[in-house]
Amino acid sequence: MFCEMSRVNVVGLGSVMVGICRARSGRCFGQQMNLVISVAKNPEVDWNKAMPYSKIPAPSIYKMLRNFGPGGLQQHAGLPDVYRFFRDNYGDLVRMPGLFGKRDLLLSFHPDDYESLFRNEGQWPLRRGLDTFEYYRTQVRPDVFKGKGGLVSDQGENWQKFRTTVNPVMLQPKTVKLYVSKLDEVAHQLMAIMLTTRDIKNELPANFKQWINRWALESMGVLALDTRLGLLDSEQSEEATIIVKYLQEFFELTYQLDVLPSVWKYYETPSFKRLMVVLDKITEIVIAKISEVVAVRLEKNPTTSSESQSVLEKLLKVDRDIAFIMACDMLMAGVDTTGAGVTGILYCLASNPEKQATLRQELLKVLPQKDSSLTPENMHNLPYLRACIKESIRMCPPVSANVRATGRDLVLQGYQIPKGTDVAMSSMILQNDERFLTRANEFLPERWLKMEGYPSVKEAHPFLILPFGFGVRTCIGRRLAMLEMEIVTARITRLFEYRWHYGELKIRGNLVNMPTNELKFEMVEVQD
């Protein structure tokens, strides 16, 4: 899911992209928040009574280096395990000291804090981007980006101007509907691969993860670049292979440089130099694809109706620089997150066959035949499908936390938190905690549908489940991201009965929560 990336100086070691943003609240999943932010629960008068920032429980720098350095207990731990470690050892608010010139980071494990942060973020919420990413755009290629950081890197008034420009295009329901048939074509191609790659036990190959990621990238090519990249073709083009390679390197190198300890700000390490090359290659690909759209669509067919124009075409007519930057952001921020989201959906439904059967019955009403068409009209009537996706994201979120810098001096859990302090909202841990959600460890899509006999998500804290953000910085691509997941989940569930036989899905959270298991789902083709 492509979103405005955010920065988490995880345990003081660096920063992390959290490409899936949080929605308006657990009550209104996927809706944009366009209202005046109210005053927080914790008023300023509490400040003088609160304990000083320095008293927040925190590990020493020595312990940090010992635990996360070579041979340390947490050296290879993913972000979810890191968060659990610090919550269990230090409590619901932990101060992580910054290393190598990085800022401190607070880890919060309580939704009351999240509400205070979101309701006090001000007119221009501060969510820091990846430092390497910003450096590339401002220092290495200012000739291309021309002072615009985009939704990833810009802050303040510059961010607001950019967001104001892209909002009418990215959030227009009519625009989203244009992509149903195009994304369905991509999903059909994935179905063909799933049918032909199963083994004698009807299990998908051990490397099925790569096909999920290829599907996500192919879908993003349609959405961001208005083109098919050919990543699911039987014969891979050289261009397709290169695109996959560079995007994989981008995520790996960014994790090394912005999350793990790195001295790249003082010395250009080999990894840093390679990342700059990779970003150049990705930039060249996007420029070439956009040039094709300009030549074929805008110059040869200038009279195309605005109602039938793609996101890229509409943005190109508004501002070509913004169109280019938005395409880059979508391509790099929306692949692994969406792939991780779909993996979680398949795991939850495969592990709960009775819920999967209920979903299939709903799908049969709009897809009576396996090859029946999905349309904007028949997709309106799929409430259980959307509930399954929401519940899967709750149980298996693609990212571990969201982050905000405090928009003013705040009091959180009795401590003074100065304005500008980065706070990681570690909601992934809380969403599966019985203290905060009834029957939290059960996969219950019904909790999203107000069904009698089931707990309702409305009973939870309204700031507990925020998969697409809150306020003016909600995820710009949430509508398209949901559409991607709805289409591919509908196609898989209509075509197959699927099961999971390999225990708990193991997650390693780096920039995105990706499974370490081989995704050998058993896929038995449905007969009707």
Short mmCIF file of C-alpha atoms in Angstrom, two decimals:
data_model
loop_
_atom_site.label_atom_id
_atom_site.label_comp_id
_atom_site.label_asym_id
_atom_site.label_seq_id
_atom_site.Cartn_x
_atom_site.Cartn_y
_atom_site.Cartn_z
CA MET A 1 0.00 0.00 0.00
CA PHE A 2 1.54 3.21 -1.10
CA CYS A 3 1.46 5.84 1.60
CA GLU A 4 3.41 8.80 2.79
CA MET A 5 6.43 7.11 4.28
CA SER A 6 7.28 7.93 7.84
CA ARG A 7 10.32 7.63 9.98
CA VAL A 8 10.82 5.64 13.15
CA ASN A 9 14.24 5.86 14.79
CA VAL A 10 13.76 2.30 15.93
CA VAL A 11 15.45 1.75 19.29
CA GLY A 12 17.74 4.63 18.45
CA LEU A 13 19.25 2.70 15.56
CA GLY A 14 17.80 4.65 12.68
CA SER A 15 14.49 5.06 10.97
CA VAL A 16 11.87 2.89 9.35
CA MET A 17 9.35 3.43 6.59
CA VAL A 18 5.87 2.67 7.69
CA GLY A 19 4.13 2.74 4.31
CA ILE A 20 0.74 1.65 5.57
CA CYS A 21 -0.74 4.69 7.33
CA ARG A 22 -3.56 4.72 9.81
CA ALA A 23 -7.19 5.43 8.99
CA ARG A 24 -9.53 7.91 10.60
CA SER A 25 -10.25 5.53 13.45
CA GLY A 26 -11.22 1.94 14.12
CA ARG A 27 -14.78 3.14 13.60
CA CYS A 28 -14.29 4.53 10.11
CA PHE A 29 -11.68 2.34 8.37
CA GLY A 30 -10.48 3.89 5.14
CA GLN A 31 -12.30 7.21 5.32
CA GLN A 32 -10.44 10.50 5.08
CA MET A 33 -10.27 12.79 8.07
CA ASN A 34 -11.11 16.35 7.01
CA LEU A 35 -12.19 18.09 10.17
CA VAL A 36 -10.93 20.53 12.74
CA ILE A 37 -8.71 18.73 15.25
CA SER A 38 -9.96 19.12 18.80
CA VAL A 39 -7.99 19.77 21.96
CA ALA A 40 -6.27 16.74 23.48
CA LYS A 41 -7.25 15.06 26.69
CA ASN A 42 -4.07 16.17 28.45
CA PRO A 43 -4.25 19.94 28.95
CA GLU A 44 -1.24 22.18 29.40
CA VAL A 45 -1.98 22.68 33.08
CA ASP A 46 -0.67 19.15 33.72
CA TRP A 47 2.81 20.07 32.49
CA ASN A 48 4.18 21.44 35.77
CA LYS A 49 2.88 18.43 37.66
CA ALA A 50 4.42 15.91 35.27
CA MET A 51 7.77 14.17 35.68
CA PRO A 52 10.62 15.45 33.49
CA TYR A 53 11.45 13.87 30.14
CA SER A 54 14.76 12.56 31.47
CA LYS A 55 12.91 10.30 33.93
CA ILE A 56 11.21 8.23 31.23
CA PRO A 57 12.46 4.63 31.52
CA ALA A 58 15.27 4.06 29.04
CA PRO A 59 18.06 1.58 28.32
CA SER A 60 21.62 2.90 28.52
CA ILE A 61 23.59 3.39 25.35
CA TYR A 62 25.85 0.56 26.53
CA LYS A 63 22.88 -1.80 26.74
CA MET A 64 21.67 -0.64 23.36
CA LEU A 65 24.99 -1.41 21.73
CA ARG A 66 25.31 -4.72 23.57
CA ASN A 67 21.80 -5.91 22.66
CA PHE A 68 21.72 -4.72 19.06
CA GLY A 69 25.35 -4.92 18.09
CA PRO A 70 27.19 -7.98 16.72
CA GLY A 71 26.39 -11.02 18.84
CA GLY A 72 23.65 -9.22 20.79
CA LEU A 73 20.36 -10.84 21.72
CA GLN A 74 18.41 -8.45 19.51
CA GLN A 75 20.85 -8.23 16.61
CA HIS A 76 18.60 -10.09 14.18
CA ALA A 77 15.24 -9.34 15.80
CA GLY A 78 12.47 -7.84 13.71
CA LEU A 79 10.64 -4.72 14.80
CA PRO A 80 7.64 -6.52 16.40
CA ASP A 81 10.02 -8.50 18.64
CA VAL A 82 12.02 -5.37 19.41
CA TYR A 83 8.87 -3.55 20.52
CA ARG A 84 7.73 -6.44 22.71
CA PHE A 85 11.19 -6.63 24.28
CA PHE A 86 11.16 -2.99 25.32
CA ARG A 87 7.55 -2.97 26.49
CA ASP A 88 8.14 -6.05 28.66
CA ASN A 89 11.36 -4.66 30.12
CA TYR A 90 10.62 -0.93 30.43
CA GLY A 91 6.85 -0.44 30.44
CA ASP A 92 4.28 1.39 28.30
CA LEU A 93 6.51 4.40 27.55
CA VAL A 94 10.18 3.91 26.70
CA ARG A 95 12.81 6.44 25.70
CA MET A 96 15.27 5.11 23.15
CA PRO A 97 18.48 7.16 23.13
CA GLY A 98 19.64 8.27 19.69
CA LEU A 99 22.92 6.94 18.34
CA PHE A 100 25.28 8.37 15.73
CA GLY A 101 23.67 11.79 15.83
CA LYS A 102 20.10 10.53 15.54
CA ARG A 103 17.21 11.79 17.62
CA ASP A 104 15.75 10.07 20.64
CA LEU A 105 12.64 8.03 19.96
CA LEU A 106 9.81 7.31 22.38
CA LEU A 107 7.98 4.00 22.11
CA SER A 108 4.40 4.27 23.33
CA PHE A 109 2.19 1.29 24.09
CA HIS A 110 -1.06 3.00 24.97
CA PRO A 111 -3.81 4.35 22.65
CA ASP A 112 -4.49 7.35 24.91
CA ASP A 113 -1.06 8.61 23.86
CA TYR A 114 -1.95 8.11 20.20
CA GLU A 115 -5.05 10.23 20.61
CA SER A 116 -3.05 13.01 22.27
CA LEU A 117 -0.46 12.92 19.48
CA PHE A 118 -2.95 12.98 16.62
CA ARG A 119 -5.21 15.62 18.15
CA ASN A 120 -2.28 17.96 18.79
CA GLU A 121 -0.26 17.57 15.61
CA GLY A 122 -1.28 21.01 14.33
CA GLN A 123 -1.88 22.33 10.83
CA TRP A 124 1.24 20.69 9.39
CA PRO A 125 1.90 17.33 11.07
CA LEU A 126 5.58 16.45 11.28
CA ARG A 127 6.42 12.94 10.16
CA ARG A 128 10.06 12.67 9.31
CA GLY A 129 11.06 10.76 6.20
CA LEU A 130 14.03 8.54 5.52
CA ASP A 131 17.24 10.55 5.76
CA THR A 132 18.91 8.80 2.80
CA PHE A 133 15.83 9.39 0.68
CA GLU A 134 15.76 13.09 1.50
CA TYR A 135 19.50 13.41 0.91
CA TYR A 136 19.19 11.89 -2.54
CA ARG A 137 16.42 14.24 -3.61
CA THR A 138 17.89 17.43 -2.18
CA GLN A 139 21.65 16.89 -2.53
CA VAL A 140 22.23 14.33 -5.29
CA ARG A 141 19.43 15.04 -7.78
CA PRO A 142 18.07 18.55 -7.18
CA ASP A 143 18.07 18.88 -10.98
CA VAL A 144 15.29 16.29 -11.17
CA PHE A 145 13.28 16.94 -8.02
CA LYS A 146 13.61 20.75 -8.14
CA GLY A 147 13.20 21.37 -4.44
CA LYS A 148 10.11 19.19 -4.09
CA GLY A 149 10.41 16.35 -1.59
CA GLY A 150 6.90 15.08 -2.17
CA LEU A 151 4.66 13.50 0.43
CA VAL A 152 7.60 11.44 1.67
CA SER A 153 10.10 14.14 2.54
CA ASP A 154 8.38 17.53 2.53
CA GLN A 155 7.12 19.12 5.73
CA GLY A 156 5.16 22.21 6.66
CA GLU A 157 3.76 24.49 3.99
CA ASN A 158 5.63 22.70 1.16
CA TRP A 159 3.99 19.44 2.14
CA GLN A 160 0.58 21.09 2.33
CA LYS A 161 0.92 22.58 -1.17
CA PHE A 162 1.92 19.21 -2.61
CA ARG A 163 -0.87 17.36 -0.81
CA THR A 164 -3.46 19.95 -1.87
CA THR A 165 -2.44 19.39 -5.48
CA VAL A 166 -2.67 15.58 -5.46
CA ASN A 167 -5.70 15.13 -3.17
CA PRO A 168 -8.39 15.86 -5.79
CA VAL A 169 -6.87 13.25 -8.10
CA MET A 170 -5.80 10.49 -5.71
CA LEU A 171 -8.92 10.54 -3.56
CA GLN A 172 -11.54 10.86 -6.29
CA PRO A 173 -13.79 7.74 -6.23
CA LYS A 174 -14.47 8.07 -9.95
CA THR A 175 -10.75 7.85 -10.64
CA VAL A 176 -10.41 4.71 -8.51
CA LYS A 177 -13.21 2.99 -10.44
CA LEU A 178 -11.22 3.32 -13.65
CA TYR A 179 -8.72 0.77 -12.36
CA VAL A 180 -11.05 -2.13 -11.55
CA SER A 181 -10.73 -3.89 -14.90
CA LYS A 182 -7.00 -3.13 -15.23
CA LEU A 183 -6.18 -4.50 -11.77
CA ASP A 184 -8.46 -7.47 -12.40
CA GLU A 185 -6.37 -8.32 -15.48
CA VAL A 186 -3.27 -8.41 -13.28
CA ALA A 187 -5.07 -10.59 -10.73
CA HIS A 188 -6.12 -13.03 -13.49
CA GLN A 189 -2.49 -13.38 -14.50
CA LEU A 190 -1.54 -14.22 -10.92
CA MET A 191 -4.31 -16.84 -10.81
CA ALA A 192 -2.83 -18.54 -13.88
CA ILE A 193 0.56 -18.69 -12.17
CA MET A 194 -0.98 -20.15 -9.01
CA LEU A 195 -2.79 -22.82 -11.02
CA THR A 196 0.34 -23.94 -12.85
CA THR A 197 2.97 -23.75 -10.09
CA ARG A 198 1.23 -25.98 -7.52
CA ASP A 199 2.90 -29.29 -6.68
CA ILE A 200 1.38 -32.76 -6.36
CA LYS A 201 -0.07 -31.79 -2.95
CA ASN A 202 -1.67 -28.67 -4.47
CA GLU A 203 0.80 -26.51 -2.54
CA LEU A 204 2.26 -23.34 -3.94
CA PRO A 205 6.05 -23.25 -4.43
CA ALA A 206 8.34 -22.21 -1.59
CA ASN A 207 9.17 -19.01 -3.47
CA PHE A 208 5.55 -17.89 -3.85
CA LYS A 209 6.46 -14.78 -1.88
CA GLN A 210 8.22 -13.46 -4.98
CA TRP A 211 5.04 -13.87 -7.03
CA ILE A 212 3.04 -11.91 -4.44
CA ASN A 213 5.61 -9.13 -4.66
CA ARG A 214 5.61 -9.27 -8.44
CA TRP A 215 1.82 -9.00 -8.46
CA ALA A 216 2.04 -5.97 -6.15
CA LEU A 217 4.67 -4.30 -8.32
CA GLU A 218 2.79 -5.06 -11.54
CA SER A 219 -0.35 -3.55 -9.99
CA MET A 220 1.61 -0.50 -8.93
CA GLY A 221 2.94 -0.12 -12.45
CA VAL A 222 -0.68 0.18 -13.59
CA LEU A 223 -1.54 2.67 -10.86
CA ALA A 224 1.60 4.81 -10.78
CA LEU A 225 2.97 4.61 -14.31
CA ASP A 226 -0.15 3.71 -16.28
CA THR A 227 1.68 0.77 -17.85
CA ARG A 228 2.17 -2.99 -17.64
CA LEU A 229 5.69 -3.90 -16.57
CA GLY A 230 5.46 -7.55 -17.60
CA LEU A 231 6.47 -8.95 -14.20
CA LEU A 232 3.97 -11.82 -14.40
CA ASP A 233 4.71 -12.79 -18.01
CA SER A 234 5.97 -16.32 -18.68
CA GLU A 235 9.10 -14.86 -20.25
CA GLN A 236 10.60 -12.03 -18.25
CA SER A 237 11.91 -9.03 -20.14
CA GLU A 238 15.25 -7.52 -19.15
CA GLU A 239 13.43 -4.37 -18.02
CA ALA A 240 11.13 -6.35 -15.70
CA THR A 241 14.09 -8.16 -14.13
CA ILE A 242 15.92 -4.88 -13.57
CA ILE A 243 12.92 -3.20 -11.93
CA VAL A 244 12.49 -6.06 -9.45
CA LYS A 245 16.21 -6.07 -8.67
CA TYR A 246 16.45 -2.35 -7.99
CA LEU A 247 13.37 -2.15 -5.80
CA GLN A 248 14.58 -5.09 -3.69
CA GLU A 249 17.92 -3.35 -3.27
CA PHE A 250 16.20 -0.10 -2.34
CA PHE A 251 14.43 -1.70 0.63
CA GLU A 252 17.46 -3.69 1.76
CA LEU A 253 19.88 -0.76 1.58
CA THR A 254 17.48 1.70 3.19
CA TYR A 255 17.06 -0.67 6.12
CA GLN A 256 20.82 -0.97 6.51
CA LEU A 257 21.41 2.77 6.38
CA ASP A 258 18.34 4.27 8.08
CA VAL A 259 17.40 1.59 10.60
CA LEU A 260 20.63 -0.17 11.52
CA PRO A 261 23.65 1.75 12.88
CA SER A 262 25.43 3.53 10.05
CA VAL A 263 28.01 6.32 9.71
CA TRP A 264 26.94 7.31 6.20
CA LYS A 265 26.34 10.90 7.32
CA TYR A 266 30.04 11.18 8.20
CA TYR A 267 31.51 8.82 5.61
CA GLU A 268 30.06 7.60 2.31
CA THR A 269 29.98 3.86 2.91
CA PRO A 270 29.79 1.36 0.03
CA SER A 271 26.14 0.68 0.92
CA PHE A 272 25.34 4.39 0.76
CA LYS A 273 27.03 4.77 -2.62
CA ARG A 274 25.13 1.77 -3.94
CA LEU A 275 21.81 3.18 -2.70
CA MET A 276 22.44 6.42 -4.57
CA VAL A 277 23.05 4.39 -7.74
CA VAL A 278 19.88 2.34 -7.17
CA LEU A 279 17.79 5.47 -6.65
CA ASP A 280 19.23 6.90 -9.86
CA LYS A 281 18.22 3.77 -11.76
CA ILE A 282 14.67 3.84 -10.37
CA THR A 283 14.42 7.54 -11.19
CA GLU A 284 15.51 6.87 -14.79
CA ILE A 285 12.88 4.14 -15.17
CA VAL A 286 10.10 6.43 -13.92
CA ILE A 287 11.23 9.29 -16.18
CA ALA A 288 11.21 6.96 -19.20
CA LYS A 289 7.75 5.59 -18.43
CA ILE A 290 6.29 9.05 -17.88
CA SER A 291 7.82 10.24 -21.14
CA GLU A 292 5.99 7.41 -22.91
CA VAL A 293 2.68 8.50 -21.40
CA VAL A 294 3.31 12.11 -22.40
CA ALA A 295 4.17 11.13 -25.97
CA VAL A 296 1.38 8.62 -26.52
CA ARG A 297 -1.50 9.93 -24.41
CA LEU A 298 -1.14 13.65 -23.99
CA GLU A 299 0.48 14.67 -27.28
CA LYS A 300 -1.13 12.19 -29.69
CA ASN A 301 -4.52 12.07 -27.98
CA PRO A 302 -4.95 15.48 -26.33
CA THR A 303 -8.74 15.36 -26.42
CA THR A 304 -9.10 12.35 -24.11
CA SER A 305 -12.03 12.87 -21.71
CA SER A 306 -10.90 13.81 -18.22
CA GLU A 307 -13.25 11.18 -16.79
CA SER A 308 -11.30 8.42 -18.52
CA GLN A 309 -7.84 9.74 -17.75
CA SER A 310 -5.55 7.89 -15.36
CA VAL A 311 -4.04 9.31 -12.17
CA LEU A 312 -0.79 9.95 -14.01
CA GLU A 313 -2.48 11.71 -16.92
CA LYS A 314 -4.45 13.99 -14.62
CA LEU A 315 -1.41 14.89 -12.54
CA LEU A 316 0.67 15.54 -15.65
CA LYS A 317 -1.88 18.13 -16.77
CA VAL A 318 -1.70 19.83 -13.36
CA ASP A 319 2.07 19.78 -12.76
CA ARG A 320 4.57 17.48 -14.45
CA ASP A 321 7.11 17.71 -11.63
CA ILE A 322 4.51 16.69 -9.08
CA ALA A 323 3.30 13.87 -11.36
CA PHE A 324 6.84 12.50 -11.58
CA ILE A 325 7.48 12.67 -7.83
CA MET A 326 4.11 11.10 -7.03
CA ALA A 327 4.84 8.22 -9.40
CA CYS A 328 8.22 7.63 -7.73
CA ASP A 329 6.66 7.65 -4.28
CA MET A 330 3.89 5.25 -5.27
CA LEU A 331 6.30 2.83 -6.89
CA MET A 332 8.69 2.68 -3.95
CA ALA A 333 6.22 2.89 -1.06
CA GLY A 334 3.40 0.73 -2.30
CA VAL A 335 4.85 -2.64 -3.24
CA ASP A 336 6.14 -4.41 -0.13
CA THR A 337 3.37 -3.01 2.05
CA THR A 338 0.61 -4.28 -0.24
CA GLY A 339 2.36 -7.60 -0.71
CA ALA A 340 2.64 -8.01 3.06
CA GLY A 341 -1.03 -7.08 3.46
CA VAL A 342 -2.19 -9.74 1.00
CA THR A 343 0.04 -12.36 2.61
CA GLY A 344 -1.61 -11.64 5.97
CA ILE A 345 -5.08 -11.87 4.40
CA LEU A 346 -4.35 -15.27 2.85
CA TYR A 347 -2.88 -16.56 6.10
CA CYS A 348 -5.88 -15.47 8.18
CA LEU A 349 -8.44 -16.89 5.75
CA ALA A 350 -6.49 -20.12 5.19
CA SER A 351 -6.30 -20.61 8.95
CA ASN A 352 -10.03 -19.95 9.38
CA PRO A 353 -11.82 -22.07 6.75
CA GLU A 354 -15.29 -21.29 8.08
CA LYS A 355 -14.71 -17.55 7.53
CA GLN A 356 -13.26 -18.29 4.12
CA ALA A 357 -16.41 -20.27 3.24
CA THR A 358 -18.63 -17.38 4.32
CA LEU A 359 -16.63 -15.03 2.12
CA ARG A 360 -16.90 -17.40 -0.83
CA GLN A 361 -20.68 -17.47 -0.51
CA GLU A 362 -20.73 -13.69 -0.70
CA LEU A 363 -18.47 -13.74 -3.75
CA LEU A 364 -20.65 -16.27 -5.57
CA LYS A 365 -23.40 -13.64 -5.72
CA VAL A 366 -21.25 -11.27 -7.78
CA LEU A 367 -18.99 -13.88 -9.43
CA PRO A 368 -21.34 -16.77 -10.33
CA GLN A 369 -18.67 -18.09 -12.71
CA LYS A 370 -14.94 -18.15 -12.03
CA ASP A 371 -14.34 -15.87 -14.98
CA SER A 372 -17.24 -13.50 -14.25
CA SER A 373 -16.16 -9.87 -14.44
CA LEU A 374 -15.53 -7.65 -11.47
CA THR A 375 -16.97 -4.19 -12.03
CA PRO A 376 -17.20 -1.01 -9.95
CA GLU A 377 -20.91 -1.73 -9.60
CA ASN A 378 -20.83 -5.32 -8.34
CA MET A 379 -17.89 -4.61 -6.03
CA HIS A 380 -20.09 -2.25 -4.02
CA ASN A 381 -21.92 -5.19 -2.48
CA LEU A 382 -19.04 -7.04 -0.80
CA PRO A 383 -19.15 -6.04 2.89
CA TYR A 384 -17.76 -9.33 4.22
CA LEU A 385 -14.78 -9.12 1.85
CA ARG A 386 -13.88 -5.71 3.22
CA ALA A 387 -14.41 -6.91 6.80
CA CYS A 388 -12.03 -9.81 6.18
CA ILE A 389 -9.37 -7.43 4.86
CA LYS A 390 -9.74 -5.06 7.80
CA GLU A 391 -9.55 -7.89 10.33
CA SER A 392 -6.52 -9.40 8.60
CA ILE A 393 -4.70 -6.07 8.66
CA ARG A 394 -5.52 -5.80 12.37
CA MET A 395 -4.06 -9.21 13.12
CA CYS A 396 -1.19 -9.11 10.62
CA PRO A 397 -0.42 -5.44 9.95
CA PRO A 398 2.12 -4.76 7.20
CA VAL A 399 4.09 -2.42 9.48
CA SER A 400 4.84 -2.41 13.18
CA ALA A 401 4.26 1.22 14.12
CA ASN A 402 3.39 4.72 13.03
CA VAL A 403 5.33 7.77 14.13
CA ARG A 404 4.63 11.41 14.78
CA ALA A 405 6.64 14.28 16.16
CA THR A 406 4.74 16.03 18.92
CA GLY A 407 3.12 19.20 17.60
CA ARG A 408 3.33 20.93 20.99
CA ASP A 409 4.50 20.21 24.53
CA LEU A 410 2.47 17.23 25.77
CA VAL A 411 2.09 15.15 28.87
CA LEU A 412 2.04 11.42 28.11
CA GLN A 413 1.63 8.91 30.93
CA GLY A 414 2.66 11.52 33.47
CA TYR A 415 5.87 12.62 31.70
CA GLN A 416 6.78 15.90 30.01
CA ILE A 417 7.23 15.38 26.25
CA PRO A 418 8.71 18.46 24.53
CA LYS A 419 7.44 19.67 21.19
CA GLY A 420 9.16 17.97 18.25
CA THR A 421 9.83 14.67 20.03
CA ASP A 422 9.42 11.59 17.79
CA VAL A 423 6.96 9.08 19.20
CA ALA A 424 6.42 5.61 17.73
CA MET A 425 2.86 4.39 18.18
CA SER A 426 3.40 0.65 18.51
CA SER A 427 -0.20 -0.30 17.83
CA MET A 428 0.69 -3.67 16.28
CA ILE A 429 1.37 -5.00 19.76
CA LEU A 430 -1.83 -3.57 21.25
CA GLN A 431 -4.21 -4.71 18.51
CA ASN A 432 -3.63 -8.31 19.54
CA ASP A 433 -3.84 -7.64 23.28
CA GLU A 434 -6.95 -8.67 25.25
CA ARG A 435 -6.51 -5.58 27.45
CA PHE A 436 -7.49 -3.40 24.53
CA LEU A 437 -9.73 -5.56 22.33
CA THR A 438 -12.23 -8.31 23.16
CA ARG A 439 -11.23 -11.70 21.71
CA ALA A 440 -8.18 -10.04 20.23
CA ASN A 441 -6.52 -13.30 19.19
CA GLU A 442 -9.52 -14.48 17.17
CA PHE A 443 -10.05 -13.72 13.49
CA LEU A 444 -13.53 -12.20 13.54
CA PRO A 445 -14.47 -10.20 10.44
CA GLU A 446 -17.91 -9.90 12.02
CA ARG A 447 -16.56 -7.38 14.55
CA TRP A 448 -16.51 -4.85 11.68
CA LEU A 449 -20.14 -5.51 10.66
CA LYS A 450 -22.09 -4.87 13.88
CA MET A 451 -23.26 -8.50 13.97
CA GLU A 452 -25.10 -9.77 17.04
CA GLY A 453 -23.12 -12.20 19.16
CA TYR A 454 -19.75 -10.77 18.15
CA PRO A 455 -17.63 -8.06 19.75
CA SER A 456 -17.71 -4.79 17.86
CA VAL A 457 -14.67 -2.81 16.86
CA LYS A 458 -16.56 0.22 18.16
CA GLU A 459 -16.01 -1.10 21.68
CA ALA A 460 -12.27 -0.59 21.27
CA HIS A 461 -10.39 2.65 21.82
CA PRO A 462 -11.04 4.78 18.69
CA PHE A 463 -7.31 5.34 18.22
CA LEU A 464 -6.28 1.71 18.58
CA ILE A 465 -6.75 0.51 14.99
CA LEU A 466 -5.63 3.17 12.54
CA PRO A 467 -4.32 1.32 9.46
CA PHE A 468 -4.39 4.31 7.13
CA GLY A 469 -3.70 7.23 9.43
CA PHE A 470 -5.61 10.06 11.05
CA GLY A 471 -6.07 13.70 10.20
CA VAL A 472 -4.68 15.57 7.24
CA ARG A 473 -1.82 13.09 6.71
CA THR A 474 -4.01 10.04 6.19
CA CYS A 475 -2.70 7.72 3.50
CA ILE A 476 -3.11 9.35 0.09
CA GLY A 477 -3.37 5.98 -1.62
CA ARG A 478 -5.73 4.18 0.71
CA ARG A 479 -8.57 3.86 -1.81
CA LEU A 480 -6.34 2.33 -4.47
CA ALA A 481 -4.59 0.10 -1.93
CA MET A 482 -7.89 -1.30 -0.71
CA LEU A 483 -9.00 -1.87 -4.30
CA GLU A 484 -5.86 -3.89 -5.04
CA MET A 485 -6.40 -6.13 -2.02
CA GLU A 486 -10.13 -6.52 -2.60
CA ILE A 487 -9.67 -7.66 -6.19
CA VAL A 488 -6.90 -10.18 -5.62
CA THR A 489 -8.52 -11.59 -2.47
CA ALA A 490 -11.83 -11.99 -4.30
CA ARG A 491 -10.19 -13.77 -7.22
CA ILE A 492 -8.16 -16.17 -5.05
CA THR A 493 -11.11 -17.03 -2.80
CA ARG A 494 -13.47 -17.56 -5.74
CA LEU A 495 -11.00 -19.84 -7.52
CA PHE A 496 -9.50 -21.81 -4.63
CA GLU A 497 -10.23 -23.35 -1.27
CA TYR A 498 -6.97 -22.76 0.55
CA ARG A 499 -5.35 -23.96 3.77
CA TRP A 500 -2.19 -23.34 5.79
CA HIS A 501 -0.42 -26.31 7.40
CA TYR A 502 2.79 -24.82 8.74
CA GLY A 503 1.99 -23.32 12.13
CA GLU A 504 2.28 -19.67 13.04
CA LEU A 505 3.25 -17.20 10.36
CA LYS A 506 6.67 -15.90 11.39
CA ILE A 507 7.25 -12.22 10.79
CA ARG A 508 10.48 -10.30 10.48
CA GLY A 509 9.77 -6.61 10.55
CA ASN A 510 12.38 -4.45 8.91
CA LEU A 511 10.87 -1.66 6.85
CA VAL A 512 7.80 -3.84 6.32
CA ASN A 513 6.55 -6.90 8.24
CA MET A 514 7.43 -9.67 5.81
CA PRO A 515 6.97 -13.40 6.53
CA THR A 516 10.02 -15.59 6.93
CA ASN A 517 8.01 -18.75 6.22
CA GLU A 518 7.87 -20.36 2.81
CA LEU A 519 4.37 -19.47 1.61
CA LYS A 520 3.35 -23.00 0.65
CA PHE A 521 -0.41 -22.51 0.85
CA GLU A 522 -2.47 -25.50 -0.19
CA MET A 523 -4.69 -24.35 -3.06
CA VAL A 524 -7.48 -26.67 -4.22
CA GLU A 525 -9.44 -25.39 -7.18
CA VAL A 526 -13.15 -24.85 -6.50
CA GLN A 527 -15.29 -27.04 -8.77
CA ASP A 528 -18.27 -24.75 -9.37
#
